[in-house]
Coordinates of C-alpha atoms in Angstrom, one line a residue:
Chain A
M1482 CA 53.4 105.2 58.2
T1483 CA 49.4 104.1 58.4
Q1484 CA 49.1 103.5 61.7
H1485 CA 47.1 99.6 62.1
Y1486 CA 43.3 99.0 61.9
A1487 CA 43.0 97.5 65.5
D1488 CA 46.1 99.8 67.0
R1489 CA 43.1 103.0 65.5
L1490 CA 40.4 101.0 67.6
A1491 CA 42.1 100.0 70.3
G1492 CA 42.9 103.3 71.1
A1493 CA 39.3 104.7 70.8
I1494 CA 37.8 102.1 72.8
T1495 CA 40.4 102.7 75.3
V1496 CA 39.5 106.7 75.1
K1497 CA 35.7 106.2 75.0
G1498 CA 36.2 104.0 77.6
T1499 CA 33.6 101.3 76.3
P1500 CA 33.5 98.8 73.3
A1501 CA 29.3 99.6 72.2
L1502 CA 29.3 100.4 68.7
V1503 CA 25.9 102.6 67.4
G1504 CA 24.7 101.0 64.3
L1505 CA 22.8 103.2 62.0
D1506 CA 19.9 101.5 60.9
P1507 CA 17.0 104.3 59.6
R1508 CA 13.8 102.8 58.8
F1509 CA 11.3 105.7 57.9
D1510 CA 8.3 104.9 59.9
S1511 CA 10.2 104.6 63.4
L1512 CA 12.1 108.4 62.9
P1513 CA 10.8 110.7 65.4
E1514 CA 8.4 112.4 63.7
P1515 CA 9.5 116.0 63.8
I1516 CA 12.2 114.4 61.1
R1517 CA 9.7 112.4 59.4
L1518 CA 7.7 115.7 58.4
R1519 CA 10.4 117.5 57.8
A1520 CA 12.0 115.7 55.3
I1521 CA 8.1 115.3 54.0
D1522 CA 7.9 119.1 53.6
G1523 CA 11.5 119.0 51.4
G1524 CA 9.0 117.7 48.7
G1525 CA 10.8 114.9 45.9
S1526 CA 10.3 111.5 44.9
E1527 CA 9.5 108.4 48.2
C1528 CA 13.4 107.6 48.1
E1529 CA 14.3 111.6 48.2
I1530 CA 11.9 112.3 50.4
R1531 CA 13.0 108.8 52.9
A1532 CA 16.9 109.9 52.3
R1533 CA 16.7 113.3 53.2
G1534 CA 14.7 112.0 56.7
F1535 CA 18.1 109.4 57.5
E1536 CA 20.7 111.8 56.9
E1537 CA 19.3 114.4 59.4
F1538 CA 18.2 111.5 61.9
C1539 CA 21.8 110.1 61.4
L1540 CA 23.7 113.1 61.5
R1541 CA 21.9 114.0 65.0
I1542 CA 22.6 110.6 66.3
I1543 CA 26.0 111.2 65.3
D1544 CA 26.3 114.2 67.9
V1545 CA 24.6 112.5 70.6
V1546 CA 26.7 109.5 70.3
S1547 CA 30.5 110.7 69.4
P1548 CA 31.5 111.5 72.7
L1549 CA 30.6 108.6 74.0
V1550 CA 31.2 105.9 72.0
P1551 CA 34.2 104.7 69.5
A1552 CA 32.5 103.8 66.9
V1553 CA 29.1 103.8 64.9
K1554 CA 28.0 101.0 62.3
P1555 CA 26.0 102.4 59.0
Q1556 CA 23.8 99.1 57.6
V1557 CA 24.1 100.2 53.8
A1558 CA 20.7 98.2 53.1
F1559 CA 18.7 100.8 54.3
F1560 CA 20.5 103.9 52.2
E1561 CA 20.8 101.8 49.2
E1562 CA 16.8 100.9 50.0
C1563 CA 16.6 104.6 48.6
G1564 CA 18.2 104.0 45.6
P1565 CA 20.5 106.9 44.5
A1566 CA 19.4 109.6 46.7
G1567 CA 20.2 107.1 49.7
M1568 CA 23.7 106.3 48.8
S1569 CA 24.3 110.4 48.8
A1570 CA 22.8 110.5 51.7
L1571 CA 25.0 107.7 53.1
W1572 CA 28.4 109.3 51.6
R1573 CA 27.6 112.3 54.0
V1574 CA 26.7 110.4 57.0
I1575 CA 29.8 108.5 57.5
R1576 CA 32.0 111.8 56.7
A1577 CA 30.0 113.2 59.4
A1578 CA 30.8 110.6 61.3
R1579 CA 34.0 111.0 60.8
E1580 CA 34.7 114.2 61.1
R1581 CA 33.4 113.8 64.8
G1582 CA 36.6 111.4 65.2
L1583 CA 34.2 108.1 65.4
I1584 CA 35.3 104.8 63.7
V1585 CA 33.0 104.0 60.8
I1586 CA 32.4 100.3 60.3
A1587 CA 30.0 99.9 56.8
D1588 CA 27.9 97.2 57.5
A1589 CA 27.5 96.2 53.8
K1590 CA 28.2 92.3 53.9
R1591 CA 30.0 92.8 50.2
G1592 CA 32.3 89.6 48.8
D1593 CA 33.2 88.5 44.8
I1594 CA 36.2 87.3 43.0
G1595 CA 39.1 88.8 42.1
S1596 CA 39.0 92.6 40.4
T1597 CA 35.7 92.7 41.5
A1598 CA 36.7 92.0 45.3
E1599 CA 39.2 94.7 44.9
G1600 CA 36.5 96.9 43.6
Y1601 CA 34.6 96.8 46.7
A1602 CA 37.7 97.1 48.4
R1603 CA 39.0 100.4 46.7
A1604 CA 35.5 101.9 47.2
W1605 CA 34.9 100.9 50.8
L1606 CA 38.2 100.9 52.7
A1607 CA 39.4 104.2 53.1
G1608 CA 41.1 103.4 56.3
A1609 CA 43.1 106.4 58.0
D1610 CA 42.7 108.8 55.7
I1611 CA 38.7 109.2 54.8
D1612 CA 39.3 110.5 51.2
A1613 CA 41.6 107.0 50.3
A1614 CA 38.1 105.7 49.2
P1615 CA 34.7 107.0 47.7
W1616 CA 32.9 105.8 50.8
G1617 CA 35.3 106.8 53.8
A1618 CA 35.3 103.8 55.8
D1619 CA 37.6 102.3 58.0
A1620 CA 36.2 99.0 58.3
L1621 CA 33.5 96.7 56.2
T1622 CA 31.7 94.1 57.1
V1623 CA 32.3 91.2 54.0
N1624 CA 31.1 87.4 53.5
A1625 CA 34.0 84.8 52.5
Y1626 CA 31.1 82.1 51.2
M1627 CA 33.1 82.5 48.0
G1628 CA 36.4 81.8 49.3
V1629 CA 39.9 82.9 51.3
D1630 CA 41.5 83.9 47.8
T1631 CA 38.4 86.6 47.3
L1632 CA 39.4 88.2 50.8
E1633 CA 42.9 89.0 49.6
P1634 CA 42.5 91.9 48.0
F1635 CA 40.5 93.1 50.9
I1636 CA 43.4 92.0 53.3
T1637 CA 45.6 93.6 50.7
Q1638 CA 43.6 97.3 51.1
A1639 CA 43.1 97.3 54.5
N1640 CA 47.1 96.8 55.3
A1641 CA 48.0 99.7 52.9
R1642 CA 44.9 102.1 54.1
G1643 CA 45.1 100.9 58.0
A1644 CA 41.6 99.9 57.1
G1645 CA 39.7 96.8 58.8
I1646 CA 37.0 93.7 57.3
Y1647 CA 35.1 91.7 59.6
V1648 CA 34.4 88.2 58.2
L1649 CA 30.8 87.1 58.6
A1650 CA 31.3 83.1 60.8
R1651 CA 28.6 82.8 63.0
T1652 CA 25.7 85.5 62.1
S1653 CA 23.2 86.4 65.0
N1654 CA 19.6 85.0 63.3
P1655 CA 17.7 82.3 64.0
G1656 CA 18.7 80.6 60.9
S1657 CA 22.4 81.0 61.0
A1658 CA 23.2 77.5 61.7
H1659 CA 21.7 75.6 58.6
F1660 CA 24.7 76.4 56.9
Q1661 CA 27.3 77.4 59.7
S1662 CA 27.3 74.9 62.2
R1663 CA 26.8 72.1 59.6
M1664 CA 29.9 69.6 60.4
T1665 CA 33.2 69.6 58.0
E1666 CA 35.7 67.1 58.2
G1667 CA 35.6 67.3 62.2
E1668 CA 34.7 70.9 62.7
S1669 CA 31.7 73.3 62.2
L1670 CA 31.8 75.9 58.9
Y1671 CA 32.0 78.4 61.2
S1672 CA 35.2 77.1 63.2
A1673 CA 36.4 76.4 59.5
V1674 CA 35.4 80.1 58.6
A1675 CA 37.3 80.8 61.8
R1676 CA 40.0 79.5 61.7
A1677 CA 40.9 81.0 57.9
V1678 CA 40.3 84.4 59.6
Q1679 CA 42.7 83.7 62.7
Q1680 CA 45.3 83.0 59.7
C1681 CA 44.5 86.0 57.9
A1682 CA 44.7 88.4 60.8
S1683 CA 48.3 86.9 62.4
E1684 CA 49.8 87.8 59.4
S1685 CA 49.5 91.3 60.0
L1686 CA 49.4 92.1 63.9
G1687 CA 48.8 95.6 65.6
E1688 CA 50.8 97.1 68.0
C1689 CA 47.5 96.0 70.4
G1690 CA 48.2 92.2 69.2
Y1691 CA 44.9 92.0 67.0
G1692 CA 45.0 91.8 63.3
A1693 CA 42.9 94.1 60.7
V1694 CA 40.9 91.0 59.9
G1695 CA 37.9 90.8 61.9
A1696 CA 35.1 88.6 62.5
V1697 CA 31.1 89.1 63.3
V1698 CA 29.9 86.6 65.7
G1699 CA 26.5 87.5 67.4
A1700 CA 25.7 87.2 70.6
T1701 CA 22.8 85.0 70.6
Y1702 CA 24.8 82.3 70.7
P1703 CA 27.1 83.0 73.6
A1704 CA 28.1 79.3 73.5
E1705 CA 29.5 79.7 70.0
L1706 CA 31.0 82.9 70.7
A1707 CA 33.4 82.1 73.7
E1708 CA 34.4 79.1 71.5
L1709 CA 35.0 81.4 68.8
R1710 CA 37.1 83.9 70.7
A1711 CA 39.5 80.9 72.3
A1712 CA 39.7 80.3 67.9
M1713 CA 40.6 83.6 67.1
P1714 CA 42.7 85.0 69.8
S1715 CA 44.5 87.4 66.6
V1716 CA 40.3 88.8 65.7
P1717 CA 38.6 91.4 66.5
L1718 CA 35.4 90.2 67.3
L1719 CA 31.8 92.5 65.7
V1720 CA 29.1 91.3 67.9
P1721 CA 26.0 91.9 66.8
G1722 CA 22.5 90.9 68.6
Y1723 CA 23.0 92.9 71.7
G1724 CA 19.7 93.9 72.8
S1725 CA 16.7 94.0 70.6
Q1726 CA 17.7 90.5 69.2
G1727 CA 18.1 89.2 72.8
G1728 CA 21.6 89.1 73.6
T1729 CA 22.7 90.6 76.8
S1730 CA 26.2 92.1 78.3
A1731 CA 26.2 88.4 80.4
D1732 CA 26.0 86.7 77.0
V1733 CA 29.1 89.2 75.4
A1734 CA 31.4 89.1 78.0
A1735 CA 32.9 86.4 76.3
A1736 CA 33.8 88.5 73.3
F1737 CA 36.5 90.0 75.1
R1738 CA 39.9 88.9 76.2
A1739 CA 41.7 89.5 79.6
D1740 CA 42.9 92.7 78.2
G1741 CA 39.2 94.1 78.1
Q1742 CA 39.9 94.5 74.2
G1743 CA 38.9 92.3 71.0
A1744 CA 34.9 93.1 70.7
V1745 CA 32.7 95.6 69.6
I1746 CA 29.3 94.8 71.0
N1747 CA 26.7 96.7 69.0
S1748 CA 23.2 97.9 69.2
S1749 CA 21.2 99.9 66.7
R1750 CA 18.0 99.8 67.4
G1751 CA 18.1 99.7 70.7
I1752 CA 19.8 103.5 70.9
I1753 CA 18.5 104.7 67.9
F1754 CA 14.8 104.4 68.4
A1755 CA 15.0 104.4 72.6
H1756 CA 12.3 106.9 72.2
S1757 CA 9.8 104.8 71.5
R1758 CA 10.7 102.2 73.3
A1759 CA 9.5 101.2 76.9
G1760 CA 11.8 102.7 79.9
Y1761 CA 12.8 105.6 77.4
K1762 CA 9.4 106.8 76.4
E1763 CA 7.9 107.7 79.4
R1764 CA 11.0 109.4 80.6
F1765 CA 11.3 111.9 77.2
A1766 CA 9.1 113.6 76.0
P1767 CA 9.0 113.4 72.1
E1768 CA 11.0 116.5 71.0
H1769 CA 13.8 115.4 73.5
W1770 CA 14.0 111.8 71.4
E1771 CA 18.1 112.6 71.3
Q1772 CA 18.6 112.6 75.3
A1773 CA 16.3 109.2 75.1
V1774 CA 18.8 108.4 72.9
E1775 CA 21.8 109.6 75.0
A1776 CA 20.0 107.6 78.5
A1777 CA 19.9 104.8 76.4
T1778 CA 23.7 105.0 75.0
L1779 CA 24.4 105.7 78.7
D1780 CA 22.6 102.1 79.7
M1781 CA 24.2 100.2 77.1
I1782 CA 28.0 101.7 78.6
A1783 CA 26.3 100.9 82.0
D1784 CA 25.7 97.8 81.7
L1785 CA 28.2 96.2 79.9
R1786 CA 30.5 97.4 82.4
T1787 CA 28.6 94.8 84.6
H1788 CA 30.8 92.4 83.5
A1789 CA 34.2 94.8 84.1
T1790 CA 37.1 94.5 82.6
P1791 CA 40.7 96.1 83.0
L1792 CA 40.1 97.5 80.2
D1793 CA 36.8 99.9 82.5
K1794 CA 39.9 100.2 84.9
E1795 CA 41.7 102.0 83.2
A1796 CA 39.8 104.3 81.1
D1797 CA 38.0 105.4 85.0
Chain B
M1344 CA -1.4 89.4 37.5
T1345 CA 2.3 89.8 37.3
Q1346 CA 4.3 87.6 34.6
H1347 CA 7.1 84.9 36.8
Y1348 CA 10.5 86.2 36.3
A1349 CA 10.9 82.5 34.7
D1350 CA 8.7 83.1 32.5
R1351 CA 9.6 87.0 31.6
L1352 CA 13.5 85.4 31.3
A1353 CA 12.4 82.2 29.1
G1354 CA 10.6 84.2 26.7
A1355 CA 13.5 86.4 26.6
I1356 CA 16.0 84.1 25.5
T1357 CA 13.3 82.3 23.0
V1358 CA 13.1 85.6 20.9
K1359 CA 16.3 86.2 21.4
G1360 CA 17.4 82.7 20.4
T1361 CA 20.3 82.6 22.8
P1362 CA 20.7 82.5 26.7
A1363 CA 23.7 84.6 26.2
L1364 CA 23.9 87.4 29.2
V1365 CA 26.5 90.3 28.4
G1366 CA 28.2 91.7 31.6
L1367 CA 28.6 95.1 32.6
D1368 CA 31.6 95.4 34.0
P1369 CA 33.5 98.8 33.3
R1370 CA 36.7 99.8 34.0
F1371 CA 37.8 102.9 33.4
D1372 CA 41.3 102.3 31.6
S1373 CA 39.3 99.7 29.7
L1374 CA 37.0 102.3 28.3
P1375 CA 37.2 103.1 24.3
E1376 CA 39.8 106.3 24.4
P1377 CA 37.1 109.0 22.8
I1378 CA 34.7 107.6 25.8
R1379 CA 37.8 108.4 28.2
L1380 CA 38.6 111.6 27.2
R1381 CA 35.1 113.0 26.9
A1382 CA 34.5 111.4 30.5
I1383 CA 37.9 113.7 31.4
D1384 CA 36.7 117.1 29.5
G1385 CA 33.7 116.9 31.6
G1386 CA 35.5 117.8 34.8
G1387 CA 35.0 117.1 38.2
S1388 CA 36.3 114.6 40.9
E1389 CA 38.4 111.6 40.0
C1390 CA 34.9 108.8 40.8
E1391 CA 32.0 111.6 38.8
I1392 CA 34.5 111.8 36.2
R1393 CA 35.0 107.9 36.2
A1394 CA 30.8 107.5 36.7
R1395 CA 30.6 109.9 33.6
G1396 CA 32.8 107.0 31.0
F1397 CA 30.9 104.0 32.5
E1398 CA 27.7 105.7 32.2
E1399 CA 28.1 106.5 28.5
F1400 CA 30.5 103.6 27.5
C1401 CA 27.5 101.0 29.0
L1402 CA 24.9 102.9 27.5
R1403 CA 26.4 102.5 24.4
I1404 CA 27.4 98.7 24.7
I1405 CA 23.3 98.6 25.3
D1406 CA 22.6 99.8 22.3
V1407 CA 24.7 97.3 20.6
V1408 CA 23.7 94.2 22.5
S1409 CA 20.2 94.8 23.1
P1410 CA 18.8 93.1 19.7
L1411 CA 21.2 90.7 20.4
V1412 CA 20.9 89.1 24.1
P1413 CA 17.8 88.9 26.4
A1414 CA 20.0 90.5 29.3
V1415 CA 22.8 92.6 30.6
K1416 CA 24.1 91.9 34.4
P1417 CA 25.6 94.9 35.6
Q1418 CA 27.9 94.5 38.4
V1419 CA 27.6 96.9 41.2
A1420 CA 31.4 96.8 42.4
F1421 CA 32.6 98.8 39.7
F1422 CA 29.7 101.5 39.9
E1423 CA 30.4 101.5 43.6
E1424 CA 33.9 102.4 43.7
C1425 CA 32.4 105.5 42.0
G1426 CA 30.5 106.8 44.9
P1427 CA 27.4 108.4 45.0
A1428 CA 28.4 109.2 41.3
G1429 CA 28.8 105.8 40.5
M1430 CA 25.5 104.9 41.9
S1431 CA 23.7 107.5 40.2
A1432 CA 25.3 106.2 36.4
L1433 CA 24.6 102.8 37.5
W1434 CA 20.6 103.6 37.9
R1435 CA 20.6 105.8 34.5
V1436 CA 22.2 102.4 33.1
I1437 CA 19.7 100.0 34.4
R1438 CA 16.8 102.4 33.3
A1439 CA 18.0 101.9 29.9
A1440 CA 18.5 99.2 29.7
R1441 CA 15.2 97.9 30.6
E1442 CA 14.0 100.6 28.5
R1443 CA 15.4 99.0 25.6
G1444 CA 13.2 95.5 26.9
L1445 CA 16.9 93.6 28.4
I1446 CA 16.2 91.3 31.7
V1447 CA 18.7 93.2 34.0
I1448 CA 20.4 90.9 36.6
A1449 CA 22.1 93.3 39.1
D1450 CA 25.4 91.6 40.5
A1451 CA 25.8 92.7 43.6
K1452 CA 25.9 89.4 45.3
R1453 CA 23.5 90.8 48.6
G1454 CA 22.7 89.0 51.6
D1455 CA 22.0 90.0 55.3
I1456 CA 19.1 89.0 57.8
G1457 CA 16.0 89.6 58.7
S1458 CA 14.6 93.2 58.3
T1459 CA 18.4 94.4 56.6
A1460 CA 17.8 91.2 54.2
E1461 CA 14.3 92.6 53.1
G1462 CA 15.7 96.0 52.9
Y1463 CA 17.7 95.2 50.2
A1464 CA 15.0 93.2 48.4
R1465 CA 13.2 96.0 48.0
A1466 CA 16.1 98.0 47.0
W1467 CA 17.0 95.9 43.7
L1468 CA 14.0 93.6 42.7
A1469 CA 12.0 95.6 40.7
G1470 CA 10.6 92.7 38.8
A1471 CA 8.2 93.1 36.1
D1472 CA 7.5 96.9 36.5
I1473 CA 10.5 99.1 36.8
D1474 CA 9.4 101.4 39.4
A1475 CA 8.2 98.7 41.4
A1476 CA 12.0 99.2 43.6
P1477 CA 14.5 102.6 43.5
W1478 CA 17.6 100.3 41.4
G1479 CA 14.4 98.5 39.0
A1480 CA 16.3 95.4 38.3
D1481 CA 14.8 92.6 37.6
A1482 CA 17.0 90.1 39.4
L1483 CA 19.9 90.0 41.9
T1484 CA 22.8 87.8 42.4
V1485 CA 22.9 86.9 46.6
N1486 CA 25.3 84.8 49.0
A1487 CA 23.2 82.6 51.2
Y1488 CA 26.1 82.2 54.0
M1489 CA 23.6 83.6 56.4
G1490 CA 21.3 80.8 56.2
V1491 CA 17.9 80.1 54.2
D1492 CA 15.8 82.1 56.6
T1493 CA 17.3 85.0 54.8
L1494 CA 16.7 84.1 51.3
E1495 CA 12.8 84.5 52.2
P1496 CA 12.5 88.0 52.2
F1497 CA 14.2 88.0 49.3
I1498 CA 11.9 85.1 47.8
T1499 CA 8.4 87.3 48.9
Q1500 CA 9.4 90.2 47.0
A1501 CA 10.6 88.2 43.4
N1502 CA 7.4 86.2 43.8
A1503 CA 5.4 89.3 44.2
R1504 CA 6.9 91.2 41.5
G1505 CA 7.6 88.7 38.9
A1506 CA 11.4 89.3 40.2
G1507 CA 14.3 86.6 40.5
I1508 CA 17.5 85.9 42.9
Y1509 CA 20.7 83.8 41.5
V1510 CA 22.2 82.5 45.2
L1511 CA 25.9 81.9 45.2
A1512 CA 26.1 77.7 44.7
R1513 CA 29.6 76.8 42.8
T1514 CA 31.6 80.4 42.0
S1515 CA 34.3 80.3 39.0
N1516 CA 37.2 82.0 41.3
P1517 CA 40.0 79.6 41.7
G1518 CA 39.7 79.4 45.3
S1519 CA 35.5 78.8 45.8
A1520 CA 36.2 75.6 46.7
H1521 CA 37.7 76.3 50.2
F1522 CA 34.8 76.5 51.7
Q1523 CA 32.1 75.6 48.8
S1524 CA 33.3 71.9 48.3
R1525 CA 34.0 71.0 51.9
M1526 CA 31.9 67.6 52.7
T1527 CA 29.5 68.0 55.0
E1528 CA 27.4 65.7 56.2
G1529 CA 27.7 63.5 53.0
E1530 CA 27.3 66.5 50.4
S1531 CA 29.7 69.1 50.2
L1532 CA 29.1 73.2 51.0
Y1533 CA 27.7 73.6 47.6
S1534 CA 25.7 70.7 47.1
A1535 CA 23.7 71.4 50.5
V1536 CA 22.9 75.1 49.2
A1537 CA 22.1 73.7 45.9
R1538 CA 19.4 71.2 47.7
A1539 CA 17.8 74.5 49.9
V1540 CA 17.8 76.0 46.5
Q1541 CA 15.6 73.8 44.4
Q1542 CA 13.2 73.5 47.2
C1543 CA 12.7 77.3 47.2
A1544 CA 12.5 77.4 43.9
S1545 CA 10.0 74.3 43.4
E1546 CA 7.4 76.3 45.3
S1547 CA 6.6 78.9 43.0
L1548 CA 7.4 77.7 39.2
G1549 CA 6.7 79.6 36.7
E1550 CA 4.5 78.1 33.6
C1551 CA 7.5 77.0 32.0
G1552 CA 8.8 75.3 34.5
Y1553 CA 11.4 76.9 36.6
G1554 CA 11.1 78.6 39.9
A1555 CA 12.2 82.6 40.2
V1556 CA 15.0 81.4 43.0
G1557 CA 18.4 80.3 40.4
A1558 CA 21.6 79.7 41.4
V1559 CA 25.1 80.8 40.4
V1560 CA 27.0 77.8 39.3
G1561 CA 30.9 79.2 37.1
A1562 CA 31.9 77.5 34.1
T1563 CA 35.4 76.4 35.2
Y1564 CA 34.3 73.4 36.9
P1565 CA 32.5 72.0 34.1
A1566 CA 31.7 68.2 35.8
E1567 CA 30.4 70.4 39.1
L1568 CA 27.6 72.4 36.3
A1569 CA 26.4 68.9 35.7
E1570 CA 26.1 67.5 39.0
L1571 CA 24.4 70.7 39.6
R1572 CA 22.3 71.3 36.7
A1573 CA 20.5 67.4 37.5
A1574 CA 20.2 68.3 41.5
M1575 CA 18.6 71.7 40.5
P1576 CA 15.9 70.7 37.8
S1577 CA 13.6 74.0 38.5
V1578 CA 16.3 76.3 38.9
P1579 CA 17.6 78.6 36.3
L1580 CA 21.6 78.9 36.4
L1581 CA 23.5 82.2 35.8
V1582 CA 26.9 80.8 34.6
P1583 CA 29.8 83.1 34.6
G1584 CA 33.3 82.4 34.1
Y1585 CA 32.8 81.4 29.6
G1586 CA 35.7 83.5 28.1
S1587 CA 38.2 85.4 29.3
Q1588 CA 38.1 83.0 32.6
G1589 CA 38.1 80.4 30.6
G1590 CA 34.7 78.6 30.5
T1591 CA 34.3 77.2 26.9
S1592 CA 31.1 76.6 25.0
A1593 CA 31.5 72.5 25.8
D1594 CA 32.0 73.6 29.7
V1595 CA 28.5 75.1 29.7
A1596 CA 26.4 72.6 27.3
A1597 CA 25.4 71.1 30.3
A1598 CA 24.0 74.0 32.0
F1599 CA 20.8 73.7 29.8
R1600 CA 18.2 71.1 30.5
A1601 CA 17.3 69.0 27.4
D1602 CA 14.4 72.0 26.2
G1603 CA 17.5 74.4 25.8
Q1604 CA 16.3 76.9 29.0
G1605 CA 17.4 76.9 32.0
A1606 CA 20.5 79.1 32.2
V1607 CA 22.2 82.6 30.8
I1608 CA 26.0 82.2 30.2
N1609 CA 27.2 85.7 31.0
S1610 CA 30.4 86.7 29.4
S1611 CA 31.8 90.1 30.4
R1612 CA 35.3 91.8 29.5
G1613 CA 35.2 89.5 26.0
I1614 CA 32.2 91.7 24.6
I1615 CA 32.4 94.6 26.5
F1616 CA 36.1 95.3 26.1
A1617 CA 36.5 93.2 22.7
H1618 CA 38.1 96.5 20.9
S1619 CA 41.2 95.2 22.8
R1620 CA 41.5 91.6 22.5
A1621 CA 43.6 89.5 19.5
G1622 CA 41.2 89.4 17.3
Y1623 CA 39.1 91.9 17.0
K1624 CA 41.6 95.1 17.4
E1625 CA 43.1 93.8 14.4
R1626 CA 39.3 94.2 12.4
F1627 CA 38.2 97.4 14.0
A1628 CA 39.7 100.9 14.6
P1629 CA 39.7 101.7 17.7
E1630 CA 36.7 104.7 16.7
H1631 CA 34.2 101.5 15.7
W1632 CA 35.1 100.2 18.8
E1633 CA 30.8 99.3 19.0
Q1634 CA 31.5 96.8 15.9
A1635 CA 33.9 94.9 17.4
V1636 CA 31.2 94.3 20.8
E1637 CA 28.9 93.6 18.0
A1638 CA 31.1 90.9 16.6
A1639 CA 32.1 89.8 19.9
T1640 CA 28.7 89.2 21.0
L1641 CA 27.9 88.0 17.6
D1642 CA 30.4 85.1 17.6
M1643 CA 29.6 83.9 21.7
I1644 CA 26.2 83.4 20.2
A1645 CA 27.0 81.1 17.7
D1646 CA 29.7 79.6 19.8
L1647 CA 27.1 78.7 22.3
R1648 CA 25.3 77.3 19.2
T1649 CA 27.8 74.5 18.0
H1650 CA 26.1 72.9 21.2
A1651 CA 22.8 73.1 19.9
T1652 CA 20.2 72.6 21.8
P1653 CA 16.0 72.6 20.6
L1654 CA 16.1 76.3 21.3
D1655 CA 17.9 77.4 18.7
K1656 CA 15.3 75.8 16.3
E1657 CA 13.0 77.3 17.6
A1658 CA 14.3 80.2 17.7
D1659 CA 15.8 79.7 14.0

């Protein structure tokens, strides 16, 4: 039988001893210079050049972080921005990450109705067997504005494949309250979404006690993160907003249950572009940018441990 | 100066004399048999075979409908479901449609925060100059759950390029009321979205009096369609749900303003798979499937005219 997504994720978190998630958000101008120059040397259209740079960069990031963290989160938008060449690069990046044993959460924020939602589900949600869906992801971020019925095709595919989804609940951007925090029938909209997500998750739990239906809850609103952790006890959380967006390890502590499980904490720019960040660029020469990435990953892992959980003790 | 999206769209609607929009939603098992067989003969992976079939099918649909309608709407999910090969096919389909003078509305329902939303905007919104963005679309459907701030990068790109966006307001699926119709601070959530969309649209109107920020409002809820038309006088509507989903020409009549402009009405399966629909399959032999598509398009155009508008009179 296919292993449940939540159990696969919890196992990977335990093995690596950290819930740190590395976001793969490449931007061409921020790539290390040797990679940019090699990409340009390869010729072709601007899209092809950027895609080539993104691919080499992400493959090398994966080499650095795969021994350290349980999962990576490619941001599909940046690959899509390079047209078909970018999507081909993304495809290879996902395969490389999975071959290194990483859980891959495709951050695509997809969503549609009926058979179209089925199309997205079949496109992305490979789950335990990478070949079970074209893009080969373990999990996918989705948007539920269109209704709970639009989640069903994703949930069906997730349960069949040992894949997961993360439904946007409370996002980390400054304007996220505009709709998400509106009071509706005695609760906020994000609370209504959270209730629906908890219901969906609870219908098919893994042995670890979590469902395959997760939620995205930003680190930038810690009080709401605590509220949503309590409201969704069966729901694995994906927490963006740590690091560059301002969230701290104290802010994300509320995302975990008492067992130290229940959340992955994402950092993108803070890790992958460490070579140009204060505190790293002084210590690592430009050609040693991968050491800066490794140091930033280890620093994040250590920082998350300052709010220790039983998970840390088990893994140490 | 780049021509405003709303003016380009209104001009195309006037020239063709119809607001009919053909949805390109290919599914392999529904393709005409000769196209399926040729795709299989070409060999390769299952994804490559399906993508090849989708491409030939859509190119031939475009040949048939480009003299008749102002715009087509490729459904990105079905191409994405074929992996990188599908995305390359989509790229060529969009180019072919634009070379035939069609407005292309990419139905991708994208949305994200900050620089990631910028990535999607730059990926899709080419506007008047197809080469101004990798995917070459005139317009894109977007999801605003994350907040009005997440629309801004799309609007900026749209205004710069003569492109458009369509924000999901009230979708056509059975469960769309779950979140969209919840009462929130004295109005429904979809009304709150509509107010924000009207505000955004009104800030940059074309000469025709409409903005580049449109809304998706389903034909399957005619009362709400009328309500939303009134609430968003500056907003071009994209109306799905006509035909296979049950919406009639009477249902969509409320989408138009008194000038007969203001909306495009989408039909996907009802047109592109006419060769297997009752009323067409009896009249057209399988090898003449394109004639069935043409007949279904003309029938839709005539049906929409039964609720005549000044637009029809101008164009006749």
